[in-house]
C-alpha atoms as an extended CHARMM CRD file, in Angstrom:
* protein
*
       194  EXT
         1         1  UNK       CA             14.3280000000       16.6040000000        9.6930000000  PROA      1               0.0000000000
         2         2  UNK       CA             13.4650000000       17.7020000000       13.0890000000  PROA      2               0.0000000000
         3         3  UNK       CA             10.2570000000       20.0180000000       12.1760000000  PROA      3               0.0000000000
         4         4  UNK       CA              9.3840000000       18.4700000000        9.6220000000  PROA      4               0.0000000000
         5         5  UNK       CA              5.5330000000       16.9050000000       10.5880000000  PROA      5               0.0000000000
         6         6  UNK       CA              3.9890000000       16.4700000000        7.1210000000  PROA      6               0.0000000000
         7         7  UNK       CA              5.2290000000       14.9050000000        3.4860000000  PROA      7               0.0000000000
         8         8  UNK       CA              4.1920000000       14.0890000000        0.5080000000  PROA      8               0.0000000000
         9         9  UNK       CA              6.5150000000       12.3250000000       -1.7570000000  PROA      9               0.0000000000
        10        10  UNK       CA              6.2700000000       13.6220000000       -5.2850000000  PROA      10              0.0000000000
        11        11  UNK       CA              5.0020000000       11.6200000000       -8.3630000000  PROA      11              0.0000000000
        12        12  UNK       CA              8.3930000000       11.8940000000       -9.8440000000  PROA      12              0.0000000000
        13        13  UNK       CA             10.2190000000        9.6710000000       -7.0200000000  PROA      13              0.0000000000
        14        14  UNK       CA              9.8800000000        5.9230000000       -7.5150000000  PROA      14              0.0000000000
        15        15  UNK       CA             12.5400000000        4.5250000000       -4.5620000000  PROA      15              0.0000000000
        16        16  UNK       CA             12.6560000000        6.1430000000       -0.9720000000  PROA      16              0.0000000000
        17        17  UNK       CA             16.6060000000        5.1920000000       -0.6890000000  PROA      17              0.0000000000
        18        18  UNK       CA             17.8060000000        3.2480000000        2.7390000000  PROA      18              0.0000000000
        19        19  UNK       CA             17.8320000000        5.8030000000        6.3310000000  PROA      19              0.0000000000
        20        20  UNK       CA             16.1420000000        8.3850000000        4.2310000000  PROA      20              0.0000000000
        21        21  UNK       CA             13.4230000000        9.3150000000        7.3690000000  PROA      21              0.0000000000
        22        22  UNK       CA             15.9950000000        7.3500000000        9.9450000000  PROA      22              0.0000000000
        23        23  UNK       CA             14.4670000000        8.5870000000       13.4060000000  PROA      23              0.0000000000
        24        24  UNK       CA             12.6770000000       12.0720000000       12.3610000000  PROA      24              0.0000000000
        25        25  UNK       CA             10.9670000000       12.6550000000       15.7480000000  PROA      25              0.0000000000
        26        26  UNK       CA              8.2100000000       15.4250000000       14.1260000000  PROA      26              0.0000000000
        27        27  UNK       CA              7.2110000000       13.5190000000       11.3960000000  PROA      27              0.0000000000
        28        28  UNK       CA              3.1640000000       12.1170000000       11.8350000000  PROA      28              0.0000000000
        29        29  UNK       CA              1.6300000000       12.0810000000        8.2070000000  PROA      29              0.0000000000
        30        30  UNK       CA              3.3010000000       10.4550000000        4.7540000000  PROA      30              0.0000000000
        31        31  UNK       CA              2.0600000000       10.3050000000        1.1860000000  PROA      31              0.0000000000
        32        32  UNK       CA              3.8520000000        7.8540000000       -0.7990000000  PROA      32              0.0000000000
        33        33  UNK       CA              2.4570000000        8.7410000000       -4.3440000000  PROA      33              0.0000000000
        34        34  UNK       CA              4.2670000000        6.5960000000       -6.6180000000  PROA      34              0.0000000000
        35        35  UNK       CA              6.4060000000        5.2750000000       -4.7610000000  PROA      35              0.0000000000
        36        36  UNK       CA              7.5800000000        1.2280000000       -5.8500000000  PROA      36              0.0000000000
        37        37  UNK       CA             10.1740000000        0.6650000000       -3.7580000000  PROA      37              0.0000000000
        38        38  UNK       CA             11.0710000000        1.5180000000        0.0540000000  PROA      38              0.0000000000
        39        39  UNK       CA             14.3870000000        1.3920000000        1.2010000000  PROA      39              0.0000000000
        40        40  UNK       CA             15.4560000000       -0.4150000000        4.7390000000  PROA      40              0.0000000000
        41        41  UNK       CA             15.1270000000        1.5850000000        7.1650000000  PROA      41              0.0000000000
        42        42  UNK       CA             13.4090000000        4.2180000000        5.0160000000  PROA      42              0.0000000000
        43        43  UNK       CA             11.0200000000        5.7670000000        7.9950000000  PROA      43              0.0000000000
        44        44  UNK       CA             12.6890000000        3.1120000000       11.2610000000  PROA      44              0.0000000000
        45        45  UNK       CA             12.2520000000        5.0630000000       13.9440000000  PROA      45              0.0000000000
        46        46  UNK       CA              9.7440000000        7.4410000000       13.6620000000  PROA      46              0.0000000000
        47        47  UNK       CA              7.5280000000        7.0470000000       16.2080000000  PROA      47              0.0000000000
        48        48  UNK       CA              5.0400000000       10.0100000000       15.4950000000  PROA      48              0.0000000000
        49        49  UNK       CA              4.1100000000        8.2220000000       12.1840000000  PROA      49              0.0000000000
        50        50  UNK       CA              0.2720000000        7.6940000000       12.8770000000  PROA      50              0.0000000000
        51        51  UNK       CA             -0.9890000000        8.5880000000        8.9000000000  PROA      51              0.0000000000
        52        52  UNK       CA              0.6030000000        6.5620000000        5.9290000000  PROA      52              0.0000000000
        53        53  UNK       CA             -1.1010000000        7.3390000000        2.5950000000  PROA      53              0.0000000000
        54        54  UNK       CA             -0.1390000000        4.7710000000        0.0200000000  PROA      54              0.0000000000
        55        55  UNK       CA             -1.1540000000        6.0880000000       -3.5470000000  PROA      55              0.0000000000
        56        56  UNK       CA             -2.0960000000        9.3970000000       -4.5180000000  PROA      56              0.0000000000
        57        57  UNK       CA             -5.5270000000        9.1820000000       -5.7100000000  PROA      57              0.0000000000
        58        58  UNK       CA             -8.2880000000       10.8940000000       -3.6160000000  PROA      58              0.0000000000
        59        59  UNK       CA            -10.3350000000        7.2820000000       -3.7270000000  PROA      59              0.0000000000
        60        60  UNK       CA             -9.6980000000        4.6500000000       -1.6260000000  PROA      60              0.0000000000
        61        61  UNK       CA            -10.4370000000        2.0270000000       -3.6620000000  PROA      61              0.0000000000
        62        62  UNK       CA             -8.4720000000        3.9790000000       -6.7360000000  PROA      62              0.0000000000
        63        63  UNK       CA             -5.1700000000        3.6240000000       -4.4200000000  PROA      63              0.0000000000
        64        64  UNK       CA             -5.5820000000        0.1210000000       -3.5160000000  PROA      64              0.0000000000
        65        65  UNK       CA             -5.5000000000       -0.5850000000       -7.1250000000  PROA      65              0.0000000000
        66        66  UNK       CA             -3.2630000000        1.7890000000       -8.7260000000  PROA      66              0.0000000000
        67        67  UNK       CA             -0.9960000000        2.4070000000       -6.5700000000  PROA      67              0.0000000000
        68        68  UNK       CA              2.5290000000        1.4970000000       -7.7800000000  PROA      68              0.0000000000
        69        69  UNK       CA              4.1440000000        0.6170000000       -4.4180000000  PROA      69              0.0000000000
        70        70  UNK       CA              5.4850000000       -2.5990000000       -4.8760000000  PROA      70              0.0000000000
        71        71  UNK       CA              8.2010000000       -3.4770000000       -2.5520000000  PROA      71              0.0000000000
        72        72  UNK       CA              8.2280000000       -2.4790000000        1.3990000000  PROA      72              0.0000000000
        73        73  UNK       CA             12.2180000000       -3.7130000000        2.2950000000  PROA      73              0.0000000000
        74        74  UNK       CA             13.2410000000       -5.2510000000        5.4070000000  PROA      74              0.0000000000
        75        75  UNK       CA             12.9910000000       -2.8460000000        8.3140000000  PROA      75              0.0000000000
        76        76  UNK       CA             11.5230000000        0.2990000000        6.9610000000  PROA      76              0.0000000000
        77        77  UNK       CA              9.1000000000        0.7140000000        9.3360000000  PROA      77              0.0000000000
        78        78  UNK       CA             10.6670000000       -0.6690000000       11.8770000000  PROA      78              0.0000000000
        79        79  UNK       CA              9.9790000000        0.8360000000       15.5570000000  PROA      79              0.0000000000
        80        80  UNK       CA              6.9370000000        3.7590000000       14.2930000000  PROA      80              0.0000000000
        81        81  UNK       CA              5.2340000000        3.4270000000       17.5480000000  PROA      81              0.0000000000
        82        82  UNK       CA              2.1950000000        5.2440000000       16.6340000000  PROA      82              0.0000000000
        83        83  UNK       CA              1.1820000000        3.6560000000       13.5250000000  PROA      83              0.0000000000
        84        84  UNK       CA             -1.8860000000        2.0760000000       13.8020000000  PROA      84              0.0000000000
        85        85  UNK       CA             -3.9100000000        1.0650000000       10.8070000000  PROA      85              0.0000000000
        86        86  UNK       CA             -1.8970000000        0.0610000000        7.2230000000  PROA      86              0.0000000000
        87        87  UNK       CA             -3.4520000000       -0.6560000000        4.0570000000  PROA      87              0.0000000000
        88        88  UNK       CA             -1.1780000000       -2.1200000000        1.6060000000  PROA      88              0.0000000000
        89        89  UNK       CA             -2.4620000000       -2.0380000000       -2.0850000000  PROA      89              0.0000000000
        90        90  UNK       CA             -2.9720000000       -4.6270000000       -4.4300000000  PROA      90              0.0000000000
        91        91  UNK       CA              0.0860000000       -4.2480000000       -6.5260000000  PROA      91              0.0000000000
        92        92  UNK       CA              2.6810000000       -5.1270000000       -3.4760000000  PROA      92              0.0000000000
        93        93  UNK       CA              4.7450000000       -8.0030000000       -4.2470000000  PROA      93              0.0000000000
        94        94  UNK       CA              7.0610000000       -8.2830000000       -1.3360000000  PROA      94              0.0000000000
        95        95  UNK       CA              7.0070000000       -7.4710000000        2.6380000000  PROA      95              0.0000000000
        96        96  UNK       CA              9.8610000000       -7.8450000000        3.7250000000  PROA      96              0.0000000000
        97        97  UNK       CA             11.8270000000       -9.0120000000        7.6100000000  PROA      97              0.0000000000
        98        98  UNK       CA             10.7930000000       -7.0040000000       10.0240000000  PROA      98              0.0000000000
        99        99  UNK       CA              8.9100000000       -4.3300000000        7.7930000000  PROA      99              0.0000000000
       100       100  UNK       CA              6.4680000000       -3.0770000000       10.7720000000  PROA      100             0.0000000000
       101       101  UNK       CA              8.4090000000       -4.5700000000       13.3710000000  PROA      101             0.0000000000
       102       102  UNK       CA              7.9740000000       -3.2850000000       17.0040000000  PROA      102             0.0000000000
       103       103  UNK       CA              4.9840000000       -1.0710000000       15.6110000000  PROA      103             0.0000000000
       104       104  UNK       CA              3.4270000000       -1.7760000000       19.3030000000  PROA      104             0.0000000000
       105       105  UNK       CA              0.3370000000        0.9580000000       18.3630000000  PROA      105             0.0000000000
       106       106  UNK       CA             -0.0820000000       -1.3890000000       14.9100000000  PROA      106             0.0000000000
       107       107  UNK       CA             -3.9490000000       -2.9780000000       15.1730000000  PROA      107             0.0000000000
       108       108  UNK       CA             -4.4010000000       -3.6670000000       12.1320000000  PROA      108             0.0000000000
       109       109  UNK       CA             -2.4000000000       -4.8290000000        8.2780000000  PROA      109             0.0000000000
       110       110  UNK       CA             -4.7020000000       -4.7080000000        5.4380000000  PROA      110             0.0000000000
       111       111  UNK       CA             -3.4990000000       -6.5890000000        2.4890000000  PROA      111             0.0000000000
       112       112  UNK       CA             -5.3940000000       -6.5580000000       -0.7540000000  PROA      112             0.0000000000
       113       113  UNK       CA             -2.6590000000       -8.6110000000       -2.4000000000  PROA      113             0.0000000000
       114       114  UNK       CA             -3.3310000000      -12.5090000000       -2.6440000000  PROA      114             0.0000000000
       115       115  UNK       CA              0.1300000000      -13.1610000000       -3.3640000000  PROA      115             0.0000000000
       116       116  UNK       CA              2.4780000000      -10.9280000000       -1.5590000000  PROA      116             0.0000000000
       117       117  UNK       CA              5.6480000000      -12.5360000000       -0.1840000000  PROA      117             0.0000000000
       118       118  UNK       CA              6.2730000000      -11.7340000000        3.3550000000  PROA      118             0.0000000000
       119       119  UNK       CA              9.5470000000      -12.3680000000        5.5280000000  PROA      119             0.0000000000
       120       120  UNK       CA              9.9650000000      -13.0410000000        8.9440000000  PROA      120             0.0000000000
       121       121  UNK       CA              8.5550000000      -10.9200000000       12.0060000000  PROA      121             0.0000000000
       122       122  UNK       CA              6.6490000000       -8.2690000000        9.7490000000  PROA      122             0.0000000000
       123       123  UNK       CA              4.4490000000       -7.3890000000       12.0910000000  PROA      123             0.0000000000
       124       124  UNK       CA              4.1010000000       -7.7510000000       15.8380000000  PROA      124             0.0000000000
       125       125  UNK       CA              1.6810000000      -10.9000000000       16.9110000000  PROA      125             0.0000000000
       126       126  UNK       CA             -0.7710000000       -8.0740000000       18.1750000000  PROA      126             0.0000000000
       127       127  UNK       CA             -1.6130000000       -6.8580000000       14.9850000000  PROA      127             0.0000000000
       128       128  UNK       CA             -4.6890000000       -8.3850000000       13.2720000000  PROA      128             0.0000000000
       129       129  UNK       CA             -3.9770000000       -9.3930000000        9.3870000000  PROA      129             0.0000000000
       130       130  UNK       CA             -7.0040000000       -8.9540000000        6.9810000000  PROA      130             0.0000000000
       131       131  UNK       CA             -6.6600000000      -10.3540000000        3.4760000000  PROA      131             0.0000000000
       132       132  UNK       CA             -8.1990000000      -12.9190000000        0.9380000000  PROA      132             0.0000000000
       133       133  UNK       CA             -9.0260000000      -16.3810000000        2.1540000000  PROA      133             0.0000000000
       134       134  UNK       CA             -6.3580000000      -18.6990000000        0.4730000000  PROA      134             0.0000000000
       135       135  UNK       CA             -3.5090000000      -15.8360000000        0.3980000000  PROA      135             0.0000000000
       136       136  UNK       CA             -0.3230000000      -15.7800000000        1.6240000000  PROA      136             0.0000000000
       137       137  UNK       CA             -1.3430000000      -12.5280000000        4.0690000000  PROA      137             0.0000000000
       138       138  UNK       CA             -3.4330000000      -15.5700000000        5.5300000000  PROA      138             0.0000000000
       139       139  UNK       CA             -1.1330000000      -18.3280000000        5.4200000000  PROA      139             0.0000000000
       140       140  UNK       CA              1.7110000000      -15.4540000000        7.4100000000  PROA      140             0.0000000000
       141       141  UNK       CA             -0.9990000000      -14.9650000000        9.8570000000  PROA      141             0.0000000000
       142       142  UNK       CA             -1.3930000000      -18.6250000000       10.5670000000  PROA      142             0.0000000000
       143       143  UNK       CA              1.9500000000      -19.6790000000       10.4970000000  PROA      143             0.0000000000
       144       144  UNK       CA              2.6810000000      -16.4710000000       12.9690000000  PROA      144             0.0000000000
       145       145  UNK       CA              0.1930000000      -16.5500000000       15.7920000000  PROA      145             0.0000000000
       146       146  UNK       CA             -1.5590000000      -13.2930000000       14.0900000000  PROA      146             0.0000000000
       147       147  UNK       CA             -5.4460000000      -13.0560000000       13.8350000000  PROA      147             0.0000000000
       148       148  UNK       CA             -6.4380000000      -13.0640000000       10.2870000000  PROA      148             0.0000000000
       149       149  UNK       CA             -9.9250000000      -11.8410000000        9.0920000000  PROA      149             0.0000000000
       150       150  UNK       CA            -10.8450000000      -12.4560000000        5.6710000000  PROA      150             0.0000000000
       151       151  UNK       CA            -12.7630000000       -9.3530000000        3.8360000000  PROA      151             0.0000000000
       152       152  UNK       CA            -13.0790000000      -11.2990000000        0.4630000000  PROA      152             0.0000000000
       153       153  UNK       CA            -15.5880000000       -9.0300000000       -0.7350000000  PROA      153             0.0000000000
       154       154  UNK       CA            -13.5210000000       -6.1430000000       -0.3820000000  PROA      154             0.0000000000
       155       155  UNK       CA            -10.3750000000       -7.9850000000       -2.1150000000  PROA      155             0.0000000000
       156       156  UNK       CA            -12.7490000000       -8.7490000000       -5.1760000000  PROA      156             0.0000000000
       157       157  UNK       CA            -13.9140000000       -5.2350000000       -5.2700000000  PROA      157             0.0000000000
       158       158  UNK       CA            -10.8120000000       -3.6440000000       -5.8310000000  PROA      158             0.0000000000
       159       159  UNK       CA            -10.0120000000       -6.9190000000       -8.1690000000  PROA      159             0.0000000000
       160       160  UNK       CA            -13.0730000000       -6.0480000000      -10.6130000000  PROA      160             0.0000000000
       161       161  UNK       CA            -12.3450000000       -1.8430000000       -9.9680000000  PROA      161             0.0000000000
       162       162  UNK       CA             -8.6910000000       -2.8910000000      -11.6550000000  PROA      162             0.0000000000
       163       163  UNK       CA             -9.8740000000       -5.1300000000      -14.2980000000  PROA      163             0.0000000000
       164       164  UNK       CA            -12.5670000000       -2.3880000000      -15.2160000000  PROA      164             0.0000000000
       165       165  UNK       CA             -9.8720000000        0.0760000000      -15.4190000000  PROA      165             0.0000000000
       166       166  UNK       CA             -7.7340000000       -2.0730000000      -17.1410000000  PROA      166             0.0000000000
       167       167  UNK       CA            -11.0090000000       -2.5210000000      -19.5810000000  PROA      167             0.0000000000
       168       168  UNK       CA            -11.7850000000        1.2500000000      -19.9840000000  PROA      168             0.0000000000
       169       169  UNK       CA             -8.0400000000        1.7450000000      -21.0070000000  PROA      169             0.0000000000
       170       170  UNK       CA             -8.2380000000       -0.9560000000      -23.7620000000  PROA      170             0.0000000000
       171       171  UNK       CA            -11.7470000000        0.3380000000      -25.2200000000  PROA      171             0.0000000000
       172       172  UNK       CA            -10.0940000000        3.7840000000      -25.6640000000  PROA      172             0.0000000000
       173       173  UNK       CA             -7.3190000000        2.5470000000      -27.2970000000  PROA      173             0.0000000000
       174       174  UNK       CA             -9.2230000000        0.5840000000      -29.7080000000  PROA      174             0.0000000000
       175       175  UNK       CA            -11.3890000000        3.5990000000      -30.0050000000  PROA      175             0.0000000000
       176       176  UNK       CA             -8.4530000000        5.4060000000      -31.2180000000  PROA      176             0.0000000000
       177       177  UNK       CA             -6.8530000000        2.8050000000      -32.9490000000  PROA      177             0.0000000000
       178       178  UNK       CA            -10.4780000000        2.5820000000      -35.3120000000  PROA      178             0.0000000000
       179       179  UNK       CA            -10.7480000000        5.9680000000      -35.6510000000  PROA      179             0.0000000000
       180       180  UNK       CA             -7.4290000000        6.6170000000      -36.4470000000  PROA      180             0.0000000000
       181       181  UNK       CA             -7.6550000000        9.6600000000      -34.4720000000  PROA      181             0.0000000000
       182       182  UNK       CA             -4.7450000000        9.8540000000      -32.2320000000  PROA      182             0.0000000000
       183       183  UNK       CA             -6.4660000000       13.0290000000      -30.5260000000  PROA      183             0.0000000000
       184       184  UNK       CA             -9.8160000000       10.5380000000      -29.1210000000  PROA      184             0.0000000000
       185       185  UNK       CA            -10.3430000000       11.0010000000      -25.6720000000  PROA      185             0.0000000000
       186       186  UNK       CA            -12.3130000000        8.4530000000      -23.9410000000  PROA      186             0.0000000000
       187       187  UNK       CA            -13.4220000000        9.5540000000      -20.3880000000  PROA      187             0.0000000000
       188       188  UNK       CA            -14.6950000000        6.2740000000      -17.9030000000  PROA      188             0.0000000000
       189       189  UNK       CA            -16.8920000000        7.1660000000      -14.9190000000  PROA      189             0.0000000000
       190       190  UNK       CA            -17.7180000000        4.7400000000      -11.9320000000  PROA      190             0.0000000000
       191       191  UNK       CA            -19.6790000000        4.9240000000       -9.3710000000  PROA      191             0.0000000000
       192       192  UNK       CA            -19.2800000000        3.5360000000       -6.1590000000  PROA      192             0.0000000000
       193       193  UNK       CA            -22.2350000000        1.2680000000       -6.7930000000  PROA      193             0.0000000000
       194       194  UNK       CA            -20.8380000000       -0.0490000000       -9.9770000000  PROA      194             0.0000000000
């Protein structure tokens, strides 16, 4: 994968397998789409990564809650020099050993999960953790010399964006379910100032 600069994993693939991106030099951009799982050592090595797009929707706040990515294995990002910024979504459970490790370029982790469980050495001591107050993103930062800066508000936003999702899907299926018309559409709008 020499030339290749740009991907965009499709929909369809739900596990980037172990080594899969193992040291492409070219490669500065990645969509993840649906991605739940990546594999150790998925992308170690690439030190052009600078862009990693987690979710496919066009809306920020839209990926940070419905993106499927669940699982980041031990090492996969291990050594992408260039990576700088990483938002990880809502829905991530685990982080594992060394997931960002010797990212030197790596400022700043988002983490918009309360509860995700992270290993050892995820991310250089450089790298400024925000999160929830009270979450374990907090508690890693703590127990790892990292600076941690809470952005509550923005947690809770994408919190009530999910649950009003999560809403809008339930009211159309009880619109269909008391209409009995299995062809209903229901179509839910929000604004950014909802």
């Amino acid at each position: 994968c020499d030339s290749l600069a740009s991907i965009k994993i499709p929909s369809t693939i739900k596990n980037i397998p172990v080594d899969t991106f193992l040291n492409c030099k070219s490669l500065v951009k990645v969509g993840l789409g649906s991605v739940e799982t990546i594999g150790k050592y998925a992308f170690s090595g690439v030190a052009s990564l600078h862009t990693l797009v987690i979710g496919s929707e066009a809306d920020k706040t839209e990926r940070l809650y419905k993106s499927q990515l669940t699982t980041i294995t031990d090492l996969a990002f291990w050594k992408c020099s260039a990576l700088q910024v990483v938002e990880l979504p809502m829905n991530v459970k685990k982080i594992g050993t060394s997931a960002f490790k010797d990212c030197t370029m790596l400022k700043e982790l988002y983490v918009y999960s309360r509860n995700a469980v992270f290993g050892d050495t995820v991310v250089p001591t450089t790298t400024t953790i925000y999160g929830a107050t009270g979450s374990t993103a907090e508690a890693y930062a703590n127990a790892n010399g990292n600076t941690f800066v809470a952005i509550d508000t923005e947690v809770a936003a994408v919190e009530q964006a999910y649950a009003d999702y999560i809403a809008a899907i339930e009211a159309a299926a009880q619109l269909k379910a008391n209409t009995g018309d299995t062809n209903a559409q229901f179509v839910f709008y929000m604004s950014a100032n909802d």
